[in-house]
Amino acid sequence: MPSPSAGGRGAVPALFSEPGQGRDGWDEGQALPEGRGAPDEGQALPERRGTPDERGTPDEGQGLSERRSVPDEERLARAALTRLVEPGDETVGRWLRRMGPVALWRALTGKGKPPPGATGERLAGCALRAPDVDPVTDLALIARCGGRFICPGDLDWPGQLDDLGDARPVGLWVRGAADLRMWALRSVAVVGARACSDYGAHVATSLGAGLAERGWVVVSGAAHGVDGAAHRGALAAGGATIAVLASGVDVPYPRAHAELIARMAEQGLVLAELPPGAHPTRPRFVLRNRVIAALTRGTVVVEAQYRSGSLVTARRAQQLGRSTMGVPGPVTSGLSAGVHELLRGEAVLVTDAAEVAELVGGIGDLAPERRGPLVERDLLDPVTARVLEALSARGGNHLRDVARESGTGCDEALGRLHELLALGFVERHGDRWELVPPVRRSDGARRGDPPNRGNRVKGLRR
């Protein structure tokens, strides 16, 4: 058993057998099926640290579950690659597609022919990281956190991530018991400014709660501001939410959201491309956003400046053919400037969860029709309304004056005035007609209430 290093990690044995022990090496001109390795990946499984008793069963030491369908050697290689290379590297993605994870691991660590086009600098960087790579330990760590590592080909791998092409994650480290694939099928991303205003926090919370109440999974990045508000809104409504981190799933970031992230791991899902113990960096935040965009049916941006990372998520969602939405704010607010610029393009303006669900949902997910308040005059036919408008509010009106102003004959005007009298709009005083005055606020009516004029609406509807 190798002696442990100062940091508590031992020198990792070769994951796969040395070249020449089995089939011929990989032919770099031969394309391989996606998600499978080169011919020499069929050789012996990686040597594992410790005795068989110390290693334990696969469920204990590797965090595997009945939802897995990827061979152990491929899972170990993918887990190792998440620590060896950075997320979203399309060059690595091309190599992975052609060579498979096992052969790529061997190639990047000097145990096989280097990948085509690999520079000496890249190989030297991988050589520096390789001694710290121990996928068996990482899988054991994620299992102790109540999580698992899922790969393309697993039953709970969300297929929409494949839309990222060569930028697709090598694998995902996940905390939480829910099926990621099923949850992602009906999910919406809510993202926005970290230093959001009270308005932005209120809107994000309302969106999170409203979407959760409609059965949608709310996805965000667990950051301060809009992200955290959206997660809290979904949790408060008893709904489902997913946090996509730019660190390991056991490293809560920001630290102030440690309790929130722990709650999401219990009630929802927390996932990351980086292995346990990994810390966030600025580029990793940007690369994390592509996963949020691809995982969901659409992205809503609530408050964002021109250089906001949430705009990166929205634009990536547009590139992937996902729905992109924005919530408008004051035109004088710099926090909404990026959203407004987005709305000038292909993004759709939304104001609440019902409008979001209508855009990303299926048939029947319709937002309620938006109309102003119904005024009683709206129920009058055009001629009667014209006669009513002809009456002066200053005092009595003679029939002839009403007929002239409304453009009707005296007989027609008289008939319409009697209709308005029956409905409570006008009063008659001798040969003059007057408008019924509105109810004063001192009589108990609230500002903006329509005048109290008896049963006029009921009469009109008859």
Tab-separated table of C-alpha atoms in Angstrom:
chain	number	residue	atom	x	y	z
A	1	MET	CA	0.000	0.000	0.000
A	2	PRO	CA	1.562	3.314	-1.003
A	3	SER	CA	2.618	5.615	1.752
A	4	PRO	CA	0.359	8.621	2.177
A	5	SER	CA	1.566	12.050	1.244
A	6	ALA	CA	1.763	14.986	3.590
A	7	GLY	CA	-1.690	16.078	2.523
A	8	GLY	CA	-3.221	12.723	3.438
A	9	ARG	CA	-3.388	11.409	-0.152
A	10	GLY	CA	-1.121	8.596	-1.254
A	11	ALA	CA	0.652	8.276	-4.561
A	12	VAL	CA	-2.061	7.013	-6.872
A	13	PRO	CA	-1.255	3.753	-8.630
A	14	ALA	CA	-1.642	3.477	-12.389
A	15	LEU	CA	-5.354	3.464	-13.102
A	16	PHE	CA	-4.988	1.064	-15.981
A	17	SER	CA	-2.492	-1.551	-17.044
A	18	GLU	CA	0.638	-0.572	-18.878
A	19	PRO	CA	0.665	-0.638	-22.683
A	20	GLY	CA	1.306	-3.995	-24.300
A	21	GLN	CA	-0.687	-6.094	-21.811
A	22	GLY	CA	-3.579	-7.081	-23.994
A	23	ARG	CA	-4.870	-5.658	-27.229
A	24	ASP	CA	-3.045	-3.316	-29.518
A	25	GLY	CA	-3.006	0.360	-28.692
A	26	TRP	CA	-5.549	2.880	-29.888
A	27	ASP	CA	-5.420	3.889	-33.520
A	28	GLU	CA	-5.722	7.671	-33.426
A	29	GLY	CA	-7.298	7.673	-36.872
A	30	GLN	CA	-10.162	5.472	-35.766
A	31	ALA	CA	-13.314	7.102	-34.376
A	32	LEU	CA	-14.875	5.367	-31.396
A	33	PRO	CA	-18.454	5.395	-30.143
A	34	GLU	CA	-19.123	8.303	-27.793
A	35	GLY	CA	-18.823	7.400	-24.142
A	36	ARG	CA	-16.713	4.278	-24.710
A	37	GLY	CA	-12.984	3.811	-24.519
A	38	ALA	CA	-10.226	2.755	-26.836
A	39	PRO	CA	-9.453	-0.947	-27.325
A	40	ASP	CA	-6.950	-1.032	-24.470
A	41	GLU	CA	-9.586	0.206	-22.037
A	42	GLY	CA	-10.724	-3.390	-21.862
A	43	GLN	CA	-7.609	-4.302	-19.886
A	44	ALA	CA	-7.404	-4.775	-16.149
A	45	LEU	CA	-9.258	-2.490	-13.741
A	46	PRO	CA	-7.157	0.130	-11.965
A	47	GLU	CA	-5.144	-0.940	-8.995
A	48	ARG	CA	-6.894	0.345	-5.869
A	49	ARG	CA	-5.407	1.521	-2.633
A	50	GLY	CA	-5.689	-0.731	0.428
A	51	THR	CA	-6.616	-4.321	1.026
A	52	PRO	CA	-9.867	-5.788	-0.290
A	53	ASP	CA	-11.403	-5.413	3.167
A	54	GLU	CA	-10.365	-1.758	3.311
A	55	ARG	CA	-11.756	-1.026	-0.128
A	56	GLY	CA	-15.237	-2.251	0.759
A	57	THR	CA	-18.097	-2.926	-1.586
A	58	PRO	CA	-18.720	-0.769	-4.652
A	59	ASP	CA	-21.680	0.938	-2.978
A	60	GLU	CA	-19.572	1.914	0.044
A	61	GLY	CA	-16.355	2.903	-1.664
A	62	GLN	CA	-17.532	4.225	-4.979
A	63	GLY	CA	-20.994	5.640	-4.356
A	64	LEU	CA	-22.550	3.543	-7.119
A	65	SER	CA	-26.282	2.844	-7.216
A	66	GLU	CA	-28.823	0.824	-9.100
A	67	ARG	CA	-29.236	3.737	-11.498
A	68	ARG	CA	-25.746	3.169	-12.924
A	69	SER	CA	-25.119	1.490	-16.249
A	70	VAL	CA	-21.547	2.649	-17.036
A	71	PRO	CA	-18.697	0.143	-16.440
A	72	ASP	CA	-16.666	0.734	-13.302
A	73	GLU	CA	-13.431	1.354	-15.212
A	74	GLU	CA	-15.074	4.059	-17.313
A	75	ARG	CA	-16.596	5.670	-14.229
A	76	LEU	CA	-13.228	5.707	-12.474
A	77	ALA	CA	-11.554	7.226	-15.528
A	78	ARG	CA	-14.180	9.957	-15.844
A	79	ALA	CA	-13.966	10.713	-12.124
A	80	ALA	CA	-10.186	10.985	-12.473
A	81	LEU	CA	-10.501	13.308	-15.471
A	82	THR	CA	-12.705	15.738	-13.520
A	83	ARG	CA	-9.728	16.366	-11.269
A	84	LEU	CA	-7.120	16.285	-14.029
A	85	VAL	CA	-8.699	18.746	-16.505
A	86	GLU	CA	-10.791	21.892	-16.219
A	87	PRO	CA	-14.545	21.876	-16.978
A	88	GLY	CA	-15.767	22.830	-20.423
A	89	ASP	CA	-12.473	22.222	-22.259
A	90	GLU	CA	-13.621	21.454	-25.798
A	91	THR	CA	-10.216	20.078	-26.788
A	92	VAL	CA	-10.500	17.520	-24.014
A	93	GLY	CA	-14.069	16.891	-25.144
A	94	ARG	CA	-12.907	16.027	-28.664
A	95	TRP	CA	-10.242	13.693	-27.316
A	96	LEU	CA	-12.771	12.083	-25.002
A	97	ARG	CA	-15.212	11.535	-27.856
A	98	ARG	CA	-12.559	9.895	-30.037
A	99	MET	CA	-10.547	7.961	-27.481
A	100	GLY	CA	-12.908	7.251	-24.616
A	101	PRO	CA	-12.202	8.116	-20.957
A	102	VAL	CA	-9.867	5.214	-20.133
A	103	ALA	CA	-7.523	5.720	-23.071
A	104	LEU	CA	-7.596	9.497	-22.570
A	105	TRP	CA	-6.583	9.152	-18.933
A	106	ARG	CA	-3.667	6.964	-19.963
A	107	ALA	CA	-2.672	9.346	-22.738
A	108	LEU	CA	-2.720	12.467	-20.543
A	109	THR	CA	-0.710	10.820	-17.785
A	110	GLY	CA	2.073	9.384	-19.924
A	111	LYS	CA	0.869	5.777	-19.911
A	112	GLY	CA	-0.103	5.824	-23.576
A	113	LYS	CA	0.395	7.697	-26.817
A	114	PRO	CA	-0.314	11.435	-26.304
A	115	PRO	CA	-3.627	12.678	-27.709
A	116	PRO	CA	-3.405	14.171	-31.201
A	117	GLY	CA	-2.364	17.819	-31.021
A	118	ALA	CA	-1.514	17.748	-27.314
A	119	THR	CA	1.222	20.261	-26.521
A	120	GLY	CA	4.092	19.648	-24.164
A	121	GLU	CA	2.763	22.369	-21.842
A	122	ARG	CA	-0.598	20.663	-21.526
A	123	LEU	CA	0.963	17.280	-20.853
A	124	ALA	CA	3.305	18.851	-18.299
A	125	GLY	CA	0.319	20.439	-16.540
A	126	CYS	CA	-1.472	17.106	-16.413
A	127	ALA	CA	1.674	15.474	-15.048
A	128	LEU	CA	1.685	17.967	-12.171
A	129	ARG	CA	-1.920	17.215	-11.281
A	130	ALA	CA	-1.803	13.449	-11.799
A	131	PRO	CA	-0.197	12.516	-8.441
A	132	ASP	CA	-3.119	14.099	-6.586
A	133	VAL	CA	-5.759	12.209	-8.567
A	134	ASP	CA	-7.431	9.392	-6.648
A	135	PRO	CA	-10.887	8.618	-8.065
A	136	VAL	CA	-11.532	5.768	-5.606
A	137	THR	CA	-11.131	8.152	-2.682
A	138	ASP	CA	-13.223	10.815	-4.418
A	139	LEU	CA	-16.042	8.339	-5.011
A	140	ALA	CA	-15.860	7.279	-1.386
A	141	LEU	CA	-16.018	10.919	-0.286
A	142	ILE	CA	-19.103	11.657	-2.379
A	143	ALA	CA	-20.759	8.507	-1.046
A	144	ARG	CA	-20.158	9.662	2.537
A	145	CYS	CA	-21.808	12.978	1.594
A	146	GLY	CA	-24.878	11.055	0.485
A	147	GLY	CA	-24.081	11.689	-3.164
A	148	ARG	CA	-22.906	9.971	-6.302
A	149	PHE	CA	-20.989	10.512	-9.535
A	150	ILE	CA	-23.027	10.169	-12.731
A	151	CYS	CA	-21.682	9.829	-16.274
A	152	PRO	CA	-23.039	9.982	-19.815
A	153	GLY	CA	-24.692	6.621	-20.285
A	154	ASP	CA	-26.103	6.393	-16.756
A	155	LEU	CA	-29.861	6.102	-16.446
A	156	ASP	CA	-30.120	9.421	-14.595
A	157	TRP	CA	-27.819	11.373	-16.931
A	158	PRO	CA	-29.791	14.340	-18.382
A	159	GLY	CA	-29.589	13.952	-22.148
A	160	GLN	CA	-30.008	17.685	-22.831
A	161	LEU	CA	-26.443	18.232	-21.608
A	162	ASP	CA	-25.333	16.412	-24.757
A	163	ASP	CA	-26.396	19.553	-26.675
A	164	LEU	CA	-23.166	21.125	-25.422
A	165	GLY	CA	-21.226	18.877	-27.792
A	166	ASP	CA	-17.556	18.670	-26.917
A	167	ALA	CA	-18.145	21.110	-24.032
A	168	ARG	CA	-20.379	18.537	-22.320
A	169	PRO	CA	-19.357	17.735	-18.736
A	170	VAL	CA	-17.086	14.737	-18.300
A	171	GLY	CA	-19.391	13.748	-15.445
A	172	LEU	CA	-21.376	15.300	-12.614
A	173	TRP	CA	-20.902	14.992	-8.868
A	174	VAL	CA	-24.366	15.055	-7.312
A	175	ARG	CA	-25.757	15.348	-3.786
A	176	GLY	CA	-29.412	14.522	-3.249
A	177	ALA	CA	-31.638	11.521	-3.795
A	178	ALA	CA	-33.756	12.776	-6.699
A	179	ASP	CA	-33.373	11.576	-10.292
A	180	LEU	CA	-31.531	14.382	-12.077
A	181	ARG	CA	-32.689	13.332	-15.530
A	182	MET	CA	-36.370	13.424	-14.563
A	183	TRP	CA	-36.093	16.709	-12.697
A	184	ALA	CA	-34.235	18.385	-15.552
A	185	LEU	CA	-37.029	17.558	-18.003
A	186	ARG	CA	-39.228	20.201	-16.357
A	187	SER	CA	-36.814	22.818	-15.099
A	188	VAL	CA	-36.258	26.558	-15.485
A	189	ALA	CA	-33.147	28.569	-14.642
A	190	VAL	CA	-33.588	31.798	-12.669
A	191	VAL	CA	-30.372	33.835	-12.600
A	192	GLY	CA	-29.353	37.421	-12.058
A	193	ALA	CA	-27.248	39.942	-10.187
A	194	ARG	CA	-25.444	39.030	-6.982
A	195	ALA	CA	-25.748	42.575	-5.642
A	196	CYS	CA	-29.410	42.771	-6.561
A	197	SER	CA	-31.882	45.372	-5.339
A	198	ASP	CA	-34.844	44.701	-3.061
A	199	TYR	CA	-36.955	44.670	-6.215
A	200	GLY	CA	-34.769	42.001	-7.805
A	201	ALA	CA	-34.809	39.821	-4.682
A	202	HIS	CA	-38.601	40.129	-4.441
A	203	VAL	CA	-39.114	39.202	-8.103
A	204	ALA	CA	-36.699	36.250	-7.905
A	205	THR	CA	-38.387	34.911	-4.768
A	206	SER	CA	-41.809	35.244	-6.366
A	207	LEU	CA	-40.617	33.502	-9.530
A	208	GLY	CA	-39.063	30.665	-7.536
A	209	ALA	CA	-42.206	30.128	-5.478
A	210	GLY	CA	-44.574	30.520	-8.422
A	211	LEU	CA	-42.679	28.096	-10.634
A	212	ALA	CA	-42.431	25.563	-7.807
A	213	GLU	CA	-46.182	25.779	-7.218
A	214	ARG	CA	-46.701	24.993	-10.905
A	215	GLY	CA	-44.509	21.886	-10.679
A	216	TRP	CA	-41.351	23.354	-12.235
A	217	VAL	CA	-37.869	22.714	-10.871
A	218	VAL	CA	-35.962	25.955	-10.200
A	219	VAL	CA	-32.274	25.818	-11.193
A	220	SER	CA	-29.682	28.417	-10.235
A	221	GLY	CA	-26.125	28.839	-8.993
A	222	ALA	CA	-26.644	29.302	-5.215
A	223	ALA	CA	-24.898	32.698	-5.349
A	224	HIS	CA	-25.831	35.784	-3.370
A	225	GLY	CA	-28.673	37.925	-4.666
A	226	VAL	CA	-31.055	36.613	-7.303
A	227	ASP	CA	-29.776	33.005	-7.211
A	228	GLY	CA	-30.293	32.598	-3.483
A	229	ALA	CA	-33.681	34.342	-3.591
A	230	ALA	CA	-34.931	31.998	-6.331
A	231	HIS	CA	-33.781	28.919	-4.405
A	232	ARG	CA	-35.419	30.161	-1.197
A	233	GLY	CA	-38.662	30.918	-2.992
A	234	ALA	CA	-38.847	27.377	-4.361
A	235	LEU	CA	-38.004	25.823	-1.000
A	236	ALA	CA	-40.535	27.997	0.826
A	237	ALA	CA	-43.229	26.784	-1.568
A	238	GLY	CA	-42.300	23.164	-0.851
A	239	GLY	CA	-40.968	22.782	-4.378
A	240	ALA	CA	-37.909	21.326	-6.081
A	241	THR	CA	-34.697	23.218	-6.751
A	242	ILE	CA	-31.231	22.413	-8.120
A	243	ALA	CA	-28.015	24.277	-7.306
A	244	VAL	CA	-25.169	24.073	-9.847
A	245	LEU	CA	-21.914	24.934	-8.076
A	246	ALA	CA	-18.556	26.125	-9.387
A	247	SER	CA	-16.845	24.168	-6.607
A	248	GLY	CA	-17.042	20.660	-5.239
A	249	VAL	CA	-20.454	19.713	-3.886
A	250	ASP	CA	-18.912	19.415	-0.403
A	251	VAL	CA	-17.503	22.958	-0.558
A	252	PRO	CA	-20.408	25.395	-0.044
A	253	TYR	CA	-19.806	28.678	-1.824
A	254	PRO	CA	-20.529	31.351	-0.874
A	255	ARG	CA	-19.868	30.361	2.732
A	256	ALA	CA	-22.861	32.383	3.894
A	257	HIS	CA	-25.091	29.983	1.914
A	258	ALA	CA	-23.781	26.823	3.578
A	259	GLU	CA	-27.103	26.244	5.333
A	260	LEU	CA	-29.085	26.958	2.158
A	261	ILE	CA	-26.955	24.547	0.103
A	262	ALA	CA	-27.270	21.861	2.795
A	263	ARG	CA	-31.041	22.276	2.718
A	264	MET	CA	-31.071	21.969	-1.067
A	265	ALA	CA	-29.060	18.758	-0.808
A	266	GLU	CA	-31.833	17.381	1.424
A	267	GLN	CA	-34.888	18.764	-0.359
A	268	GLY	CA	-33.461	19.068	-3.877
A	269	LEU	CA	-30.174	18.486	-5.679
A	270	VAL	CA	-26.706	20.020	-5.577
A	271	LEU	CA	-24.376	19.220	-8.460
A	272	ALA	CA	-20.979	20.208	-9.803
A	273	GLU	CA	-18.484	19.216	-12.481
A	274	LEU	CA	-15.586	19.517	-10.069
A	275	PRO	CA	-14.674	16.690	-7.674
A	276	PRO	CA	-15.059	16.858	-3.874
A	277	GLY	CA	-12.840	19.422	-2.211
A	278	ALA	CA	-12.397	21.602	-5.320
A	279	HIS	CA	-12.634	25.361	-4.833
A	280	PRO	CA	-14.203	27.892	-7.217
A	281	THR	CA	-12.286	30.234	-9.485
A	282	ARG	CA	-13.508	33.033	-11.726
A	283	PRO	CA	-13.290	30.975	-14.966
A	284	ARG	CA	-15.129	28.093	-13.303
A	285	PHE	CA	-18.104	30.341	-12.550
A	286	VAL	CA	-18.364	31.287	-16.218
A	287	LEU	CA	-18.050	27.666	-17.358
A	288	ARG	CA	-20.620	26.566	-14.769
A	289	ASN	CA	-23.203	28.783	-16.473
A	290	ARG	CA	-23.219	26.646	-19.623
A	291	VAL	CA	-24.436	23.685	-17.534
A	292	ILE	CA	-27.301	25.766	-16.112
A	293	ALA	CA	-28.283	26.862	-19.625
A	294	ALA	CA	-28.183	23.368	-21.128
A	295	LEU	CA	-29.829	21.598	-18.199
A	296	THR	CA	-33.036	23.637	-18.283
A	297	ARG	CA	-35.916	24.366	-20.656
A	298	GLY	CA	-35.373	28.101	-20.403
A	299	THR	CA	-33.479	30.842	-18.565
A	300	VAL	CA	-34.976	33.882	-16.835
A	301	VAL	CA	-32.693	36.826	-16.037
A	302	VAL	CA	-33.682	39.085	-13.138
A	303	GLU	CA	-31.474	42.182	-12.919
A	304	ALA	CA	-28.117	42.056	-14.659
A	305	GLN	CA	-25.503	44.645	-15.534
A	306	TYR	CA	-23.832	44.691	-18.931
A	307	ARG	CA	-20.973	42.420	-17.780
A	308	SER	CA	-23.084	40.104	-15.639
A	309	GLY	CA	-22.363	36.383	-15.726
A	310	SER	CA	-26.103	35.743	-15.905
A	311	LEU	CA	-26.076	37.223	-19.406
A	312	VAL	CA	-23.524	34.544	-20.333
A	313	THR	CA	-26.057	31.953	-19.189
A	314	ALA	CA	-28.845	33.576	-21.184
A	315	ARG	CA	-26.815	33.872	-24.381
A	316	ARG	CA	-25.653	30.281	-24.099
A	317	ALA	CA	-29.290	29.269	-23.654
A	318	GLN	CA	-30.133	31.134	-26.870
A	319	GLN	CA	-27.350	29.331	-28.712
A	320	LEU	CA	-28.732	26.003	-27.498
A	321	GLY	CA	-32.241	26.843	-28.678
A	322	ARG	CA	-33.642	27.258	-25.168
A	323	SER	CA	-36.191	29.907	-24.226
A	324	THR	CA	-34.581	33.098	-22.944
A	325	MET	CA	-36.550	35.540	-20.818
A	326	GLY	CA	-35.922	38.755	-18.923
A	327	VAL	CA	-37.732	40.678	-16.199
A	328	PRO	CA	-37.649	44.419	-16.889
A	329	GLY	CA	-36.677	47.000	-14.298
A	330	PRO	CA	-36.375	50.794	-14.117
A	331	VAL	CA	-34.624	52.246	-17.148
A	332	THR	CA	-32.573	54.367	-14.728
A	333	SER	CA	-31.170	51.290	-12.954
A	334	GLY	CA	-27.771	49.978	-14.021
A	335	LEU	CA	-28.771	46.623	-12.537
A	336	SER	CA	-31.405	46.237	-15.248
A	337	ALA	CA	-29.340	47.589	-18.147
A	338	GLY	CA	-28.105	44.140	-19.185
A	339	VAL	CA	-31.613	42.672	-19.025
A	340	HIS	CA	-32.987	45.458	-21.209
A	341	GLU	CA	-30.233	44.897	-23.743
A	342	LEU	CA	-31.143	41.212	-23.744
A	343	LEU	CA	-34.807	42.077	-24.277
A	344	ARG	CA	-33.902	44.175	-27.304
A	345	GLY	CA	-32.691	40.961	-28.909
A	346	GLU	CA	-34.434	37.589	-28.946
A	347	ALA	CA	-35.330	37.378	-25.253
A	348	VAL	CA	-38.991	37.545	-24.208
A	349	LEU	CA	-40.255	39.896	-21.537
A	350	VAL	CA	-41.881	38.144	-18.566
A	351	THR	CA	-43.256	39.512	-15.309
A	352	ASP	CA	-44.292	36.465	-13.287
A	353	ALA	CA	-44.156	32.679	-13.054
A	354	ALA	CA	-47.336	32.213	-15.100
A	355	GLU	CA	-45.764	33.923	-18.107
A	356	VAL	CA	-42.578	31.881	-17.737
A	357	ALA	CA	-44.560	28.636	-17.575
A	358	GLU	CA	-46.555	29.651	-20.651
A	359	LEU	CA	-43.357	30.155	-22.642
A	360	VAL	CA	-41.493	26.992	-21.635
A	361	GLY	CA	-44.440	24.719	-20.882
A	362	GLY	CA	-46.674	22.608	-23.046
A	363	ILE	CA	-50.217	22.958	-24.313
A	364	GLY	CA	-52.483	24.342	-21.634
A	365	ASP	CA	-49.785	26.172	-19.643
A	366	LEU	CA	-51.329	29.545	-20.385
A	367	ALA	CA	-50.904	32.703	-18.372
A	368	PRO	CA	-54.146	34.475	-17.400
A	369	GLU	CA	-55.326	37.182	-19.757
A	370	ARG	CA	-54.103	40.604	-18.595
A	371	ARG	CA	-56.753	43.327	-18.719
A	372	GLY	CA	-57.452	46.562	-16.950
A	373	PRO	CA	-60.436	46.870	-14.595
A	374	LEU	CA	-63.855	46.649	-16.248
A	375	VAL	CA	-65.626	50.029	-16.114
A	376	GLU	CA	-69.418	50.068	-16.173
A	377	ARG	CA	-69.450	52.333	-19.212
A	378	ASP	CA	-67.654	49.590	-21.138
A	379	LEU	CA	-70.874	47.556	-21.065
A	380	LEU	CA	-72.967	50.196	-22.829
A	381	ASP	CA	-73.644	49.904	-26.537
A	382	PRO	CA	-71.923	52.577	-28.675
A	383	VAL	CA	-74.979	54.825	-29.216
A	384	THR	CA	-75.967	54.836	-25.544
A	385	ALA	CA	-72.367	55.561	-24.548
A	386	ARG	CA	-72.312	58.491	-26.996
A	387	VAL	CA	-75.477	59.925	-25.448
A	388	LEU	CA	-73.993	59.584	-21.984
A	389	GLU	CA	-70.844	61.398	-23.101
A	390	ALA	CA	-72.988	64.221	-24.480
A	391	LEU	CA	-74.236	65.119	-21.007
A	392	SER	CA	-72.371	67.961	-19.340
A	393	ALA	CA	-71.248	67.453	-15.752
A	394	ARG	CA	-71.774	71.146	-14.988
A	395	GLY	CA	-75.555	71.038	-14.814
A	396	GLY	CA	-78.806	70.138	-16.524
A	397	ASN	CA	-78.937	69.327	-20.213
A	398	HIS	CA	-81.893	69.866	-22.523
A	399	LEU	CA	-82.916	66.988	-24.737
A	400	ARG	CA	-82.174	68.960	-27.904
A	401	ASP	CA	-78.638	69.754	-26.714
A	402	VAL	CA	-78.010	66.084	-25.899
A	403	ALA	CA	-79.274	65.004	-29.325
A	404	ARG	CA	-77.073	67.561	-31.086
A	405	GLU	CA	-73.927	66.639	-29.147
A	406	SER	CA	-74.444	62.890	-29.593
A	407	GLY	CA	-75.381	63.106	-33.276
A	408	THR	CA	-78.743	61.416	-32.825
A	409	GLY	CA	-82.336	62.477	-33.256
A	410	CYS	CA	-84.369	63.731	-30.316
A	411	ASP	CA	-86.491	60.578	-30.180
A	412	GLU	CA	-83.391	58.343	-30.236
A	413	ALA	CA	-81.689	60.470	-27.589
A	414	LEU	CA	-84.772	60.359	-25.346
A	415	GLY	CA	-84.966	56.579	-25.541
A	416	ARG	CA	-81.264	56.242	-24.646
A	417	LEU	CA	-81.605	58.676	-21.763
A	418	HIS	CA	-84.391	56.590	-20.277
A	419	GLU	CA	-82.122	53.509	-20.522
A	420	LEU	CA	-79.407	55.422	-18.690
A	421	LEU	CA	-81.978	56.533	-16.109
A	422	ALA	CA	-83.004	52.929	-15.450
A	423	LEU	CA	-79.352	51.934	-15.064
A	424	GLY	CA	-78.631	54.732	-12.625
A	425	PHE	CA	-76.303	56.816	-14.776
A	426	VAL	CA	-78.563	59.923	-15.047
A	427	GLU	CA	-81.361	61.714	-13.234
A	428	ARG	CA	-84.244	63.751	-14.652
A	429	HIS	CA	-85.262	67.106	-13.192
A	430	GLY	CA	-88.180	68.472	-15.162
A	431	ASP	CA	-87.073	68.918	-18.747
A	432	ARG	CA	-83.377	68.651	-17.857
A	433	TRP	CA	-81.121	65.620	-17.583
A	434	GLU	CA	-78.197	65.430	-15.163
A	435	LEU	CA	-75.409	62.937	-14.450
A	436	VAL	CA	-75.612	61.081	-11.150
A	437	PRO	CA	-72.677	62.349	-9.030
A	438	PRO	CA	-70.065	59.740	-7.966
A	439	VAL	CA	-69.906	58.576	-4.353
A	440	ARG	CA	-67.557	60.682	-2.291
A	441	ARG	CA	-64.642	59.070	-0.419
A	442	SER	CA	-66.146	60.287	2.854
A	443	ASP	CA	-69.039	57.905	2.216
A	444	GLY	CA	-66.718	54.920	2.755
A	445	ALA	CA	-65.504	54.285	-0.785
A	446	ARG	CA	-61.781	53.722	-1.394
A	447	ARG	CA	-59.745	55.709	-3.879
A	448	GLY	CA	-60.143	54.229	-7.343
A	449	ASP	CA	-63.489	52.526	-6.619
A	450	PRO	CA	-66.205	53.030	-9.266
A	451	PRO	CA	-69.152	55.213	-8.282
A	452	ASN	CA	-71.967	53.488	-6.463
A	453	ARG	CA	-74.885	53.559	-8.855
A	454	GLY	CA	-77.144	50.785	-7.769
A	455	ASN	CA	-77.784	47.747	-9.933
A	456	ARG	CA	-76.608	49.162	-13.237
A	457	VAL	CA	-74.117	46.409	-14.099
A	458	LYS	CA	-76.595	43.699	-13.230
A	459	GLY	CA	-79.183	45.422	-15.378
A	460	LEU	CA	-76.782	45.756	-18.275
A	461	ARG	CA	-75.876	42.099	-18.184
A	462	ARG	CA	-79.506	41.111	-18.378
